[in-house]
Coordinates of C-alpha atoms in Angstrom, one line a residue:
Chain A
M525 CA 51.1 98.7 32.4
N526 CA 51.6 102.1 30.9
P527 CA 51.9 104.7 33.6
E528 CA 49.8 107.2 31.8
D529 CA 47.1 104.7 31.2
F530 CA 47.1 103.8 34.9
E531 CA 46.8 107.4 36.0
S532 CA 44.1 108.0 33.5
Q533 CA 42.3 105.0 34.8
L534 CA 42.5 106.3 38.3
R535 CA 41.3 109.7 37.2
Q536 CA 38.3 108.2 35.6
Q537 CA 37.0 106.7 38.9
S538 CA 34.3 109.1 40.0
L539 CA 34.2 110.1 43.6
R540 CA 31.1 109.7 45.7
S541 CA 28.8 112.7 45.5
L542 CA 28.3 115.0 48.3
P543 CA 25.1 114.2 50.3
S544 CA 22.5 116.8 49.2
E545 CA 21.0 117.1 52.7
W546 CA 24.2 118.5 54.1
R547 CA 23.8 121.7 52.2
R548 CA 20.9 123.1 54.1
V549 CA 22.3 122.2 57.5
I550 CA 25.8 123.4 56.9
L551 CA 24.6 126.8 55.3
A552 CA 22.1 127.2 58.1
T553 CA 24.6 126.7 60.8
A554 CA 27.1 129.0 59.0
A555 CA 24.4 131.7 58.7
K556 CA 23.6 131.4 62.4
N557 CA 27.2 132.1 63.2
V558 CA 27.2 135.1 60.9
R559 CA 24.1 136.5 62.7
S560 CA 25.4 135.8 66.2
T561 CA 28.8 137.5 65.4
A562 CA 27.0 140.6 63.9
A563 CA 24.6 140.8 66.8
A564 CA 27.2 140.4 69.5
P565 CA 27.2 143.6 71.7
V566 CA 30.3 145.7 71.8
P567 CA 31.9 145.3 75.3
Q568 CA 31.2 148.5 77.4
R569 CA 33.5 149.7 80.1
S570 CA 31.2 152.2 81.7
G571 CA 27.7 152.1 83.1
L572 CA 25.9 148.8 83.3
G573 CA 28.3 147.2 80.7
G574 CA 31.2 148.0 83.0
L575 CA 29.3 146.6 86.0
A576 CA 28.5 143.4 84.1
A577 CA 32.1 143.1 83.1
L578 CA 33.1 143.5 86.7
F579 CA 30.7 141.0 88.1
W580 CA 31.0 138.4 85.4
P581 CA 34.2 136.7 86.4
H582 CA 32.9 135.5 89.7
P583 CA 29.0 135.8 89.6
G584 CA 28.6 133.3 92.4
A585 CA 30.8 135.2 94.8
W586 CA 29.1 138.4 94.0
A587 CA 25.7 136.9 94.4
G588 CA 26.7 135.5 97.8
L589 CA 28.0 138.9 98.9
A590 CA 24.7 140.6 97.8
A591 CA 22.7 137.9 99.6
T592 CA 24.6 138.5 102.8
W593 CA 24.0 142.3 102.6
V594 CA 20.3 141.7 102.1
A595 CA 20.1 139.5 105.1
I596 CA 22.0 142.1 107.3
A597 CA 19.7 144.9 106.1
A598 CA 16.6 142.8 106.8
L599 CA 17.8 142.0 110.3
N600 CA 18.6 145.6 110.9
H601 CA 15.2 146.8 109.7
A602 CA 13.4 144.2 111.8
S603 CA 15.3 145.1 115.0
A604 CA 14.6 148.8 114.4
N605 CA 10.9 148.2 114.2
Q606 CA 10.8 146.1 117.4
E607 CA 12.7 148.5 119.7
P608 CA 10.1 151.3 120.3
V609 CA 7.4 148.7 120.7
A610 CA 9.4 147.1 123.5
V611 CA 10.0 150.4 125.3
A612 CA 6.3 151.4 125.1
K613 CA 5.2 148.0 126.4
N614 CA 7.7 147.9 129.3
G615 CA 7.5 151.6 130.4
P616 CA 5.2 152.9 133.1
P617 CA 1.8 154.5 132.1
T618 CA 2.0 158.3 131.5
S619 CA -0.2 160.4 133.9
P620 CA -1.8 163.8 132.9
A621 CA 0.2 165.5 135.7
L622 CA 3.4 164.3 134.2
I623 CA 2.3 165.5 130.7
L624 CA 1.7 169.0 132.2
V625 CA 5.1 169.1 133.8
L626 CA 6.7 168.0 130.6
R627 CA 4.9 170.8 128.7
E628 CA 6.0 173.4 131.2
Q629 CA 9.6 172.2 131.0
Q630 CA 9.3 172.4 127.2
Q631 CA 8.0 176.1 127.2
E632 CA 10.7 177.1 129.7
L633 CA 13.3 175.5 127.6
L634 CA 12.0 177.5 124.6
R635 CA 12.2 180.8 126.5
L636 CA 15.7 180.1 127.6
V637 CA 16.8 179.1 124.1
M638 CA 15.2 182.0 122.1
P639 CA 15.0 185.1 124.5
Q640 CA 16.4 187.7 122.0
E641 CA 14.0 186.7 119.2
S642 CA 11.0 187.3 121.5
E643 CA 12.4 190.7 122.6
A644 CA 13.2 191.8 119.0
V645 CA 9.7 191.0 118.0
E646 CA 8.1 193.2 120.7
P647 CA 8.1 196.9 119.6
P648 CA 9.5 199.6 122.0
S649 CA 6.8 200.7 124.4
G650 CA 7.4 204.6 124.3
F651 CA 7.7 205.0 120.6
M652 CA 4.8 206.1 118.3
P653 CA 5.6 206.7 114.7
R654 CA 4.5 210.1 113.4
P655 CA 4.4 211.7 109.9
R656 CA 7.6 213.3 108.7
G657 CA 6.1 216.9 108.6
S658 CA 5.0 216.8 112.2
R659 CA 8.4 215.8 113.7
T660 CA 9.9 218.5 116.0
G661 CA 13.6 219.2 116.1
S662 CA 14.5 216.9 118.9
F663 CA 18.1 216.5 117.5
A664 CA 20.7 218.9 116.6
W665 CA 23.1 219.0 113.6
V666 CA 26.6 218.2 114.6
Chain B
M175 CA 33.0 146.0 57.7
P176 CA 34.0 143.6 54.9
A177 CA 31.2 142.2 52.7
Q178 CA 29.9 138.8 53.7
P179 CA 30.9 136.2 51.0
D180 CA 28.1 134.3 49.3
L181 CA 28.3 131.1 51.3
A182 CA 25.7 129.3 49.2
Q183 CA 27.6 130.1 46.0
L184 CA 30.9 129.0 47.6
Y185 CA 29.2 125.8 48.8
D186 CA 27.7 125.0 45.4
E187 CA 31.0 125.6 43.6
H188 CA 33.5 124.0 45.9
A189 CA 31.9 121.7 48.5
P190 CA 31.8 118.6 46.2
V191 CA 35.6 118.8 45.7
L192 CA 36.2 119.6 49.4
F193 CA 34.0 116.7 50.4
G194 CA 35.9 114.2 48.3
F195 CA 39.2 115.5 49.6
L196 CA 38.1 115.5 53.2
L197 CA 36.6 112.0 52.9
N198 CA 39.8 110.7 51.5
L199 CA 41.8 112.2 54.3
T200 CA 39.5 111.3 57.2
R201 CA 37.8 108.1 55.9
H202 CA 35.0 109.0 58.1
E203 CA 31.7 110.5 56.9
A204 CA 30.7 112.2 60.2
D205 CA 34.2 113.7 60.5
T206 CA 34.0 114.9 56.9
R207 CA 30.7 116.6 57.6
D208 CA 32.1 118.2 60.8
L209 CA 35.1 119.5 59.0
L210 CA 33.1 120.9 56.1
Q211 CA 30.8 122.6 58.6
E212 CA 33.8 124.0 60.5
L213 CA 35.2 125.3 57.3
F214 CA 32.0 127.2 56.4
I215 CA 31.6 128.5 59.9
K216 CA 35.1 129.8 59.6
L217 CA 34.2 131.6 56.4
A218 CA 31.0 133.0 58.0
R219 CA 32.9 134.4 60.9
N220 CA 35.7 135.9 58.9
P221 CA 34.1 137.6 56.0
D222 CA 37.6 139.0 54.9
L223 CA 39.2 135.6 54.7
L224 CA 38.8 135.4 50.9
D225 CA 39.7 139.0 50.3
G226 CA 42.5 139.1 47.7
V227 CA 42.4 135.3 47.1
R228 CA 42.8 134.6 43.4
E229 CA 42.1 130.9 43.5
P230 CA 39.3 130.3 46.0
R231 CA 39.3 126.5 45.4
A232 CA 43.0 126.2 46.2
F233 CA 42.5 128.3 49.3
L234 CA 39.5 126.4 50.5
L235 CA 41.4 123.1 49.9
R236 CA 44.3 124.4 52.0
L237 CA 41.8 125.4 54.8
A238 CA 40.2 121.9 54.5
H239 CA 43.6 120.2 54.7
N240 CA 44.7 122.2 57.7
L241 CA 41.4 121.3 59.5
A242 CA 41.8 117.7 58.7
I243 CA 45.3 117.6 60.0
D244 CA 44.2 119.4 63.2
L245 CA 41.5 116.8 63.6
M246 CA 43.8 113.9 63.1
R247 CA 46.2 115.3 65.6
R248 CA 43.4 115.8 68.1
Q249 CA 42.1 112.3 67.7
G250 CA 45.6 111.0 68.0
T251 CA 44.8 109.2 65.2
R252 CA 46.2 106.4 63.3
H253 CA 45.2 103.7 65.8
R254 CA 41.7 105.0 65.9
H255 CA 41.8 105.5 62.1
Y256 CA 42.7 101.9 61.4
E257 CA 40.3 100.5 64.0
Q258 CA 37.7 102.6 62.4
L259 CA 38.5 101.4 58.9
A260 CA 38.3 97.8 60.1
A261 CA 34.9 98.4 61.6
E262 CA 33.4 100.3 58.6
S263 CA 34.3 100.6 55.0
V264 CA 33.7 104.2 53.9
A265 CA 32.6 104.5 50.3
L266 CA 35.1 106.9 48.7
F267 CA 33.9 106.4 45.1
A268 CA 30.6 106.3 43.5
P269 CA 28.9 102.9 43.3
A270 CA 29.5 101.2 40.0
E271 CA 27.3 98.8 38.1
N272 CA 30.2 96.9 36.5
P273 CA 31.5 94.4 38.9
D274 CA 35.1 94.9 37.7
T275 CA 34.8 98.6 38.2
A276 CA 33.2 98.1 41.6
E277 CA 36.0 95.8 42.7
F278 CA 38.7 98.1 41.3
R279 CA 37.2 101.1 43.3
Q280 CA 37.1 99.0 46.4
R281 CA 40.7 98.0 46.0
L282 CA 41.7 101.5 45.1
T283 CA 40.0 102.8 48.3
A284 CA 41.9 100.3 50.4
A285 CA 45.2 101.1 48.5
L286 CA 44.7 104.8 49.1
D287 CA 44.2 104.2 52.7
E288 CA 47.6 102.6 52.9
L289 CA 49.3 105.7 51.7
P290 CA 50.7 108.1 54.2
P291 CA 48.4 111.2 54.5
D292 CA 50.8 113.6 52.9
Q293 CA 51.1 111.3 49.8
R294 CA 47.4 110.6 49.7
A295 CA 46.6 114.3 49.8
V296 CA 48.9 115.1 46.8
V297 CA 47.6 112.1 44.8
H298 CA 44.0 113.2 45.5
L299 CA 44.6 116.8 44.6
K300 CA 46.4 115.8 41.4
L301 CA 44.0 113.1 40.2
W302 CA 40.6 114.2 41.5
A303 CA 40.8 117.9 42.1
G304 CA 42.7 118.6 38.9
L305 CA 45.4 120.8 40.4
T306 CA 48.8 121.3 39.0
F307 CA 51.9 120.6 41.0
E308 CA 52.4 124.3 41.5
E309 CA 48.8 124.6 42.8
I310 CA 49.2 121.5 45.0
A311 CA 52.4 123.0 46.4
A312 CA 50.7 126.3 47.2
T313 CA 47.7 124.5 48.7
L314 CA 49.7 122.2 51.0
E315 CA 52.5 124.7 51.6
L316 CA 55.2 122.6 49.9
S317 CA 57.7 123.1 47.2
P318 CA 56.6 121.9 43.7
N319 CA 59.3 119.4 43.7
T320 CA 58.2 117.9 47.0
A321 CA 54.6 117.7 45.7
A322 CA 55.8 116.0 42.5
S323 CA 57.9 113.4 44.4
R324 CA 55.1 112.7 46.9
Y325 CA 52.8 112.1 43.9
R326 CA 55.3 109.8 42.2
Y327 CA 55.8 107.7 45.4
G328 CA 52.1 107.5 45.9
I329 CA 51.3 106.5 42.3
D330 CA 54.1 103.9 42.4
K331 CA 52.6 102.3 45.6
L332 CA 49.1 102.3 44.1
R333 CA 50.3 100.7 40.9
A334 CA 52.1 98.0 42.8
R335 CA 49.1 97.3 44.9
L336 CA 46.6 97.4 42.0
R337 CA 48.6 95.9 39.3
P338 CA 47.2 92.3 39.3
L339 CA 43.6 93.5 39.2
Y340 CA 44.4 96.2 36.6
D341 CA 46.1 93.7 34.3
Q342 CA 43.2 91.3 34.8
I343 CA 40.7 93.9 33.8
H344 CA 42.6 95.2 30.8

Protein backbone atom coordinates (compact mmCIF):
# COMPACT_ATOMS: atom_id res chain seq x y z
CA MET A 1 0.00 0.00 0.00
CA ASN A 2 1.56 3.26 -1.14
CA PRO A 3 1.04 5.91 1.58
CA GLU A 4 0.36 8.65 -0.93
CA ASP A 5 -2.18 6.54 -2.76
CA PHE A 6 -3.89 5.74 0.49
CA GLU A 7 -4.11 9.39 1.49
CA SER A 8 -5.32 10.28 -1.96
CA GLN A 9 -7.95 7.57 -1.68
CA LEU A 10 -9.12 9.01 1.62
CA ARG A 11 -9.20 12.53 0.20
CA GLN A 12 -11.44 11.40 -2.63
CA GLN A 13 -14.17 10.25 -0.27
CA SER A 14 -16.67 13.06 -0.49
CA LEU A 15 -18.25 14.16 2.73
CA ARG A 16 -21.95 14.32 3.28
CA SER A 17 -23.48 17.57 2.12
CA LEU A 18 -24.89 20.14 4.51
CA PRO A 19 -28.68 19.82 4.86
CA SER A 20 -30.12 22.65 2.80
CA GLU A 21 -32.97 23.35 5.24
CA TRP A 22 -30.52 24.36 7.97
CA ARG A 23 -29.52 27.53 6.12
CA ARG A 24 -32.83 29.32 6.59
CA VAL A 25 -33.17 28.38 10.27
CA ILE A 26 -29.58 29.16 11.23
CA LEU A 27 -29.48 32.51 9.44
CA ALA A 28 -32.91 33.52 10.76
CA THR A 29 -31.89 32.73 14.33
CA ALA A 30 -28.61 34.59 13.90
CA ALA A 31 -30.46 37.59 12.45
CA LYS A 32 -32.82 37.59 15.43
CA ASN A 33 -29.84 37.83 17.70
CA VAL A 34 -28.47 40.76 15.73
CA ARG A 35 -31.76 42.62 16.06
CA SER A 36 -32.24 41.88 19.74
CA THR A 37 -28.71 43.04 20.49
CA ALA A 38 -29.15 46.23 18.47
CA ALA A 39 -32.55 47.00 20.00
CA ALA A 40 -31.48 46.34 23.58
CA PRO A 41 -31.98 49.55 25.59
CA VAL A 42 -28.97 51.22 27.11
CA PRO A 43 -29.20 50.79 30.88
CA GLN A 44 -30.17 54.05 32.57
CA ARG A 45 -29.13 55.09 36.03
CA SER A 46 -31.56 57.94 36.46
CA GLY A 47 -35.31 58.43 36.26
CA LEU A 48 -37.48 55.44 35.49
CA GLY A 49 -34.51 53.41 34.26
CA GLY A 50 -32.79 53.87 37.59
CA LEU A 51 -35.95 52.86 39.44
CA ALA A 52 -36.28 49.80 37.27
CA ALA A 53 -32.67 48.88 37.98
CA LEU A 54 -33.32 49.36 41.70
CA PHE A 55 -36.48 47.27 41.75
CA TRP A 56 -35.38 44.54 39.37
CA PRO A 57 -33.19 42.40 41.68
CA HIS A 58 -36.09 41.58 44.06
CA PRO A 59 -39.35 42.38 42.30
CA GLY A 60 -41.38 40.09 44.58
CA ALA A 61 -40.18 41.78 47.74
CA TRP A 62 -40.86 45.23 46.35
CA ALA A 63 -44.32 44.19 45.16
CA GLY A 64 -45.12 42.82 48.63
CA LEU A 65 -43.99 46.04 50.25
CA ALA A 66 -46.11 48.08 47.84
CA ALA A 67 -49.15 45.88 48.53
CA THR A 68 -48.70 46.35 52.29
CA TRP A 69 -48.59 50.13 51.89
CA VAL A 70 -51.71 50.07 49.72
CA ALA A 71 -53.53 48.02 52.36
CA ILE A 72 -52.46 50.42 55.13
CA ALA A 73 -53.57 53.44 53.09
CA ALA A 74 -56.94 51.81 52.34
CA LEU A 75 -57.56 51.02 56.01
CA ASN A 76 -56.56 54.54 57.01
CA HIS A 77 -58.88 56.09 54.44
CA ALA A 78 -61.78 53.87 55.49
CA SER A 79 -61.38 54.71 59.19
CA ALA A 80 -61.13 58.46 58.42
CA ASN A 81 -64.45 58.37 56.60
CA GLN A 82 -66.24 56.47 59.35
CA GLU A 83 -65.25 58.65 62.34
CA PRO A 84 -67.40 61.78 61.76
CA VAL A 85 -70.37 59.63 60.91
CA ALA A 86 -70.07 57.83 64.21
CA VAL A 87 -69.83 61.09 66.17
CA ALA A 88 -72.86 62.57 64.45
CA LYS A 89 -74.89 59.51 65.03
CA ASN A 90 -73.94 59.20 68.69
CA GLY A 91 -74.06 62.90 69.67
CA PRO A 92 -77.18 64.66 71.14
CA PRO A 93 -79.44 66.64 68.77
CA THR A 94 -78.49 70.33 68.38
CA SER A 95 -81.17 72.82 69.62
CA PRO A 96 -81.75 76.37 68.11
CA ALA A 97 -80.90 77.93 71.46
CA LEU A 98 -77.56 76.18 71.54
CA ILE A 99 -76.82 77.41 68.03
CA LEU A 100 -77.52 81.01 69.12
CA VAL A 101 -75.23 80.69 72.10
CA LEU A 102 -72.49 79.28 69.90
CA ARG A 103 -72.85 82.17 67.43
CA GLU A 104 -72.60 84.76 70.21
CA GLN A 105 -69.52 83.08 71.55
CA GLN A 106 -68.01 83.09 68.08
CA GLN A 107 -68.68 86.86 67.63
CA GLU A 108 -67.28 87.65 71.07
CA LEU A 109 -64.21 85.64 70.23
CA LEU A 110 -63.78 87.63 67.01
CA ARG A 111 -64.02 90.94 68.91
CA LEU A 112 -61.42 89.76 71.38
CA VAL A 113 -59.06 88.51 68.74
CA MET A 114 -59.22 91.52 66.35
CA PRO A 115 -59.99 94.68 68.46
CA GLN A 116 -57.27 96.94 66.88
CA GLU A 117 -58.31 96.20 63.34
CA SER A 118 -61.87 97.29 64.05
CA GLU A 119 -60.62 100.53 65.73
CA ALA A 120 -58.23 101.32 62.90
CA VAL A 121 -60.99 101.00 60.38
CA GLU A 122 -63.22 103.55 62.18
CA PRO A 123 -62.29 107.17 61.27
CA PRO A 124 -61.66 109.65 64.12
CA SER A 125 -64.94 111.28 65.11
CA GLY A 126 -63.84 115.01 65.30
CA PHE A 127 -61.76 115.22 62.14
CA MET A 128 -63.21 116.59 58.89
CA PRO A 129 -60.81 116.92 55.94
CA ARG A 130 -60.72 120.37 54.36
CA PRO A 131 -59.09 121.89 51.22
CA ARG A 132 -55.44 122.96 51.62
CA GLY A 133 -56.22 126.65 51.00
CA SER A 134 -58.87 126.92 53.72
CA ARG A 135 -56.60 125.59 56.47
CA THR A 136 -55.87 128.06 59.31
CA GLY A 137 -52.55 128.30 61.09
CA SER A 138 -53.30 125.97 63.89
CA PHE A 139 -49.63 124.97 64.21
CA ALA A 140 -46.47 126.98 64.59
CA TRP A 141 -43.04 126.66 62.99
CA VAL A 142 -40.50 125.39 65.43
CA MET B 1 -20.26 50.53 15.71
CA PRO B 2 -18.55 47.81 13.58
CA ALA B 3 -20.22 46.77 10.33
CA GLN B 4 -22.27 43.61 10.52
CA PRO B 5 -20.63 40.78 8.54
CA ASP B 6 -22.63 39.28 5.70
CA LEU B 7 -23.76 36.16 7.51
CA ALA B 8 -25.45 34.66 4.47
CA GLN B 9 -22.26 34.98 2.44
CA LEU B 10 -20.18 33.51 5.26
CA TYR B 11 -22.64 30.64 5.54
CA ASP B 12 -22.57 29.87 1.84
CA GLU B 13 -18.79 29.99 1.67
CA HIS B 14 -17.85 28.15 4.84
CA ALA B 15 -20.78 26.25 6.37
CA PRO B 16 -20.29 23.08 4.26
CA VAL B 17 -16.69 22.70 5.49
CA LEU B 18 -17.69 23.57 9.05
CA PHE B 19 -20.50 21.04 8.88
CA GLY B 20 -18.20 18.19 7.84
CA PHE B 21 -15.65 19.10 10.50
CA LEU B 22 -18.22 19.38 13.28
CA LEU B 23 -19.99 16.20 12.23
CA ASN B 24 -16.69 14.32 12.29
CA LEU B 25 -15.94 15.65 15.78
CA THR B 26 -19.37 15.23 17.37
CA ARG B 27 -20.70 12.30 15.31
CA HIS B 28 -24.15 13.62 16.08
CA GLU B 29 -26.28 15.54 13.63
CA ALA B 30 -28.31 17.51 16.16
CA ASP B 31 -25.17 18.52 18.05
CA THR B 32 -23.58 19.59 14.78
CA ARG B 33 -26.57 21.76 13.93
CA ASP B 34 -26.57 23.29 17.41
CA LEU B 35 -22.87 24.10 17.18
CA LEU B 36 -23.22 25.60 13.72
CA GLN B 37 -26.11 27.67 15.00
CA GLU B 38 -24.10 28.76 18.02
CA LEU B 39 -21.20 29.78 15.81
CA PHE B 40 -23.38 32.00 13.62
CA ILE B 41 -25.09 33.52 16.65
CA LYS B 42 -21.63 34.35 17.97
CA LEU B 43 -20.77 36.04 14.68
CA ALA B 44 -24.06 37.96 14.73
CA ARG B 45 -23.54 39.16 18.28
CA ASN B 46 -19.91 40.11 17.77
CA PRO B 47 -19.71 41.92 14.44
CA ASP B 48 -16.05 42.81 15.00
CA LEU B 49 -15.02 39.18 15.47
CA LEU B 50 -13.76 38.87 11.91
CA ASP B 51 -12.09 42.28 11.81
CA GLY B 52 -8.48 41.89 10.71
CA VAL B 53 -8.86 38.14 10.08
CA ARG B 54 -6.94 37.22 6.93
CA GLU B 55 -8.18 33.63 6.65
CA PRO B 56 -11.84 33.53 7.61
CA ARG B 57 -12.10 29.79 6.98
CA ALA B 58 -9.26 28.94 9.34
CA PHE B 59 -10.71 31.33 11.92
CA LEU B 60 -14.19 29.82 11.65
CA LEU B 61 -12.77 26.30 11.89
CA ARG B 62 -11.00 27.32 15.07
CA LEU B 63 -14.24 28.70 16.48
CA ALA B 64 -16.02 25.51 15.50
CA HIS B 65 -13.31 23.36 17.08
CA ASN B 66 -13.47 25.31 20.34
CA LEU B 67 -17.25 25.03 20.43
CA ALA B 68 -17.07 21.29 19.79
CA ILE B 69 -14.49 20.81 22.54
CA ASP B 70 -16.67 22.81 24.96
CA LEU B 71 -19.67 20.69 24.04
CA MET B 72 -17.78 17.45 24.54
CA ARG B 73 -16.57 18.65 27.94
CA ARG B 74 -20.08 19.68 28.93
CA GLN B 75 -21.51 16.38 27.89
CA GLY B 76 -18.82 14.60 29.73
CA THR B 77 -18.51 12.84 26.82
CA ARG B 78 -16.87 9.74 25.70
CA HIS B 79 -19.21 7.34 27.43
CA ARG B 80 -22.16 9.14 25.98
CA HIS B 81 -20.35 9.37 22.67
CA TYR B 82 -19.74 5.64 22.31
CA GLU B 83 -23.20 4.75 23.52
CA GLN B 84 -24.61 7.12 21.01
CA LEU B 85 -22.50 5.69 18.22
CA ALA B 86 -23.67 2.21 19.11
CA ALA B 87 -27.26 3.37 18.96
CA GLU B 88 -27.02 5.25 15.68
CA SER B 89 -24.55 5.29 12.83
CA VAL B 90 -24.10 8.85 11.66
CA ALA B 91 -23.42 9.20 7.96
CA LEU B 92 -20.19 11.16 7.67
CA PHE B 93 -19.68 10.59 3.95
CA ALA B 94 -21.98 10.96 1.00
CA PRO B 95 -23.87 7.83 -0.03
CA ALA B 96 -22.12 5.83 -2.75
CA GLU B 97 -23.66 3.71 -5.47
CA ASN B 98 -20.63 1.42 -5.73
CA PRO B 99 -20.90 -1.18 -2.96
CA ASP B 100 -17.12 -1.29 -2.46
CA THR B 101 -16.98 2.46 -2.06
CA ALA B 102 -19.98 2.41 0.25
CA GLU B 103 -18.31 -0.21 2.42
CA PHE B 104 -15.00 1.63 2.40
CA ARG B 105 -16.74 4.81 3.56
CA GLN B 106 -18.56 2.94 6.27
CA ARG B 107 -15.32 1.38 7.55
CA LEU B 108 -13.55 4.72 7.27
CA THR B 109 -16.26 6.34 9.38
CA ALA B 110 -15.78 3.71 12.06
CA ALA B 111 -11.98 3.96 11.87
CA LEU B 112 -12.09 7.74 12.22
CA ASP B 113 -14.24 7.38 15.27
CA GLU B 114 -11.57 5.26 16.92
CA LEU B 115 -9.04 8.06 16.60
CA PRO B 116 -8.60 10.42 19.54
CA PRO B 117 -10.38 13.72 18.84
CA ASP B 118 -7.14 15.69 18.50
CA GLN B 119 -5.81 13.31 15.81
CA ARG B 120 -9.18 13.14 14.12
CA ALA B 121 -9.38 16.93 13.93
CA VAL B 122 -5.94 17.18 12.30
CA VAL B 123 -6.66 14.36 9.83
CA HIS B 124 -9.97 15.93 8.88
CA LEU B 125 -8.53 19.39 8.37
CA LYS B 126 -5.66 18.02 6.26
CA LEU B 127 -7.67 15.64 4.09
CA TRP B 128 -11.09 17.23 3.73
CA ALA B 129 -10.62 20.93 4.53
CA GLY B 130 -7.41 21.16 2.50
CA LEU B 131 -5.39 23.03 5.12
CA THR B 132 -1.61 22.96 5.34
CA PHE B 133 0.11 21.94 8.56
CA GLU B 134 0.82 25.60 9.27
CA GLU B 135 -2.85 26.44 8.85
CA ILE B 136 -3.89 23.46 10.95
CA ALA B 137 -1.43 24.54 13.62
CA ALA B 138 -2.88 28.06 13.63
CA THR B 139 -6.43 26.74 13.66
CA LEU B 140 -5.98 24.30 16.51
CA GLU B 141 -3.40 26.42 18.33
CA LEU B 142 -0.62 23.86 18.02
CA SER B 143 2.89 23.90 16.68
CA PRO B 144 3.21 22.77 13.05
CA ASN B 145 5.34 19.84 14.19
CA THR B 146 2.64 18.67 16.59
CA ALA B 147 0.05 18.99 13.85
CA ALA B 148 2.22 16.93 11.50
CA SER B 149 2.92 14.21 14.06
CA ARG B 150 -0.75 13.93 15.00
CA TYR B 151 -1.61 13.59 11.35
CA ARG B 152 0.99 10.88 10.88
CA TYR B 153 -0.24 8.91 13.90
CA GLY B 154 -3.81 9.23 12.73
CA ILE B 155 -3.07 8.15 9.16
CA ASP B 156 -1.06 5.17 10.39
CA LYS B 157 -4.01 4.00 12.49
CA LEU B 158 -6.42 4.43 9.63
CA ARG B 159 -4.14 2.55 7.28
CA ALA B 160 -3.77 -0.33 9.72
CA ARG B 161 -7.50 -0.45 10.22
CA LEU B 162 -8.46 -0.21 6.54
CA ARG B 163 -5.62 -2.11 4.94
CA PRO B 164 -7.46 -5.42 4.33
CA LEU B 165 -10.37 -3.74 2.62
CA TYR B 166 -8.15 -1.32 0.73
CA ASP B 167 -5.98 -4.17 -0.62
CA GLN B 168 -9.09 -6.11 -1.54
CA ILE B 169 -10.57 -3.20 -3.49
CA HIS B 170 -7.35 -2.26 -5.27
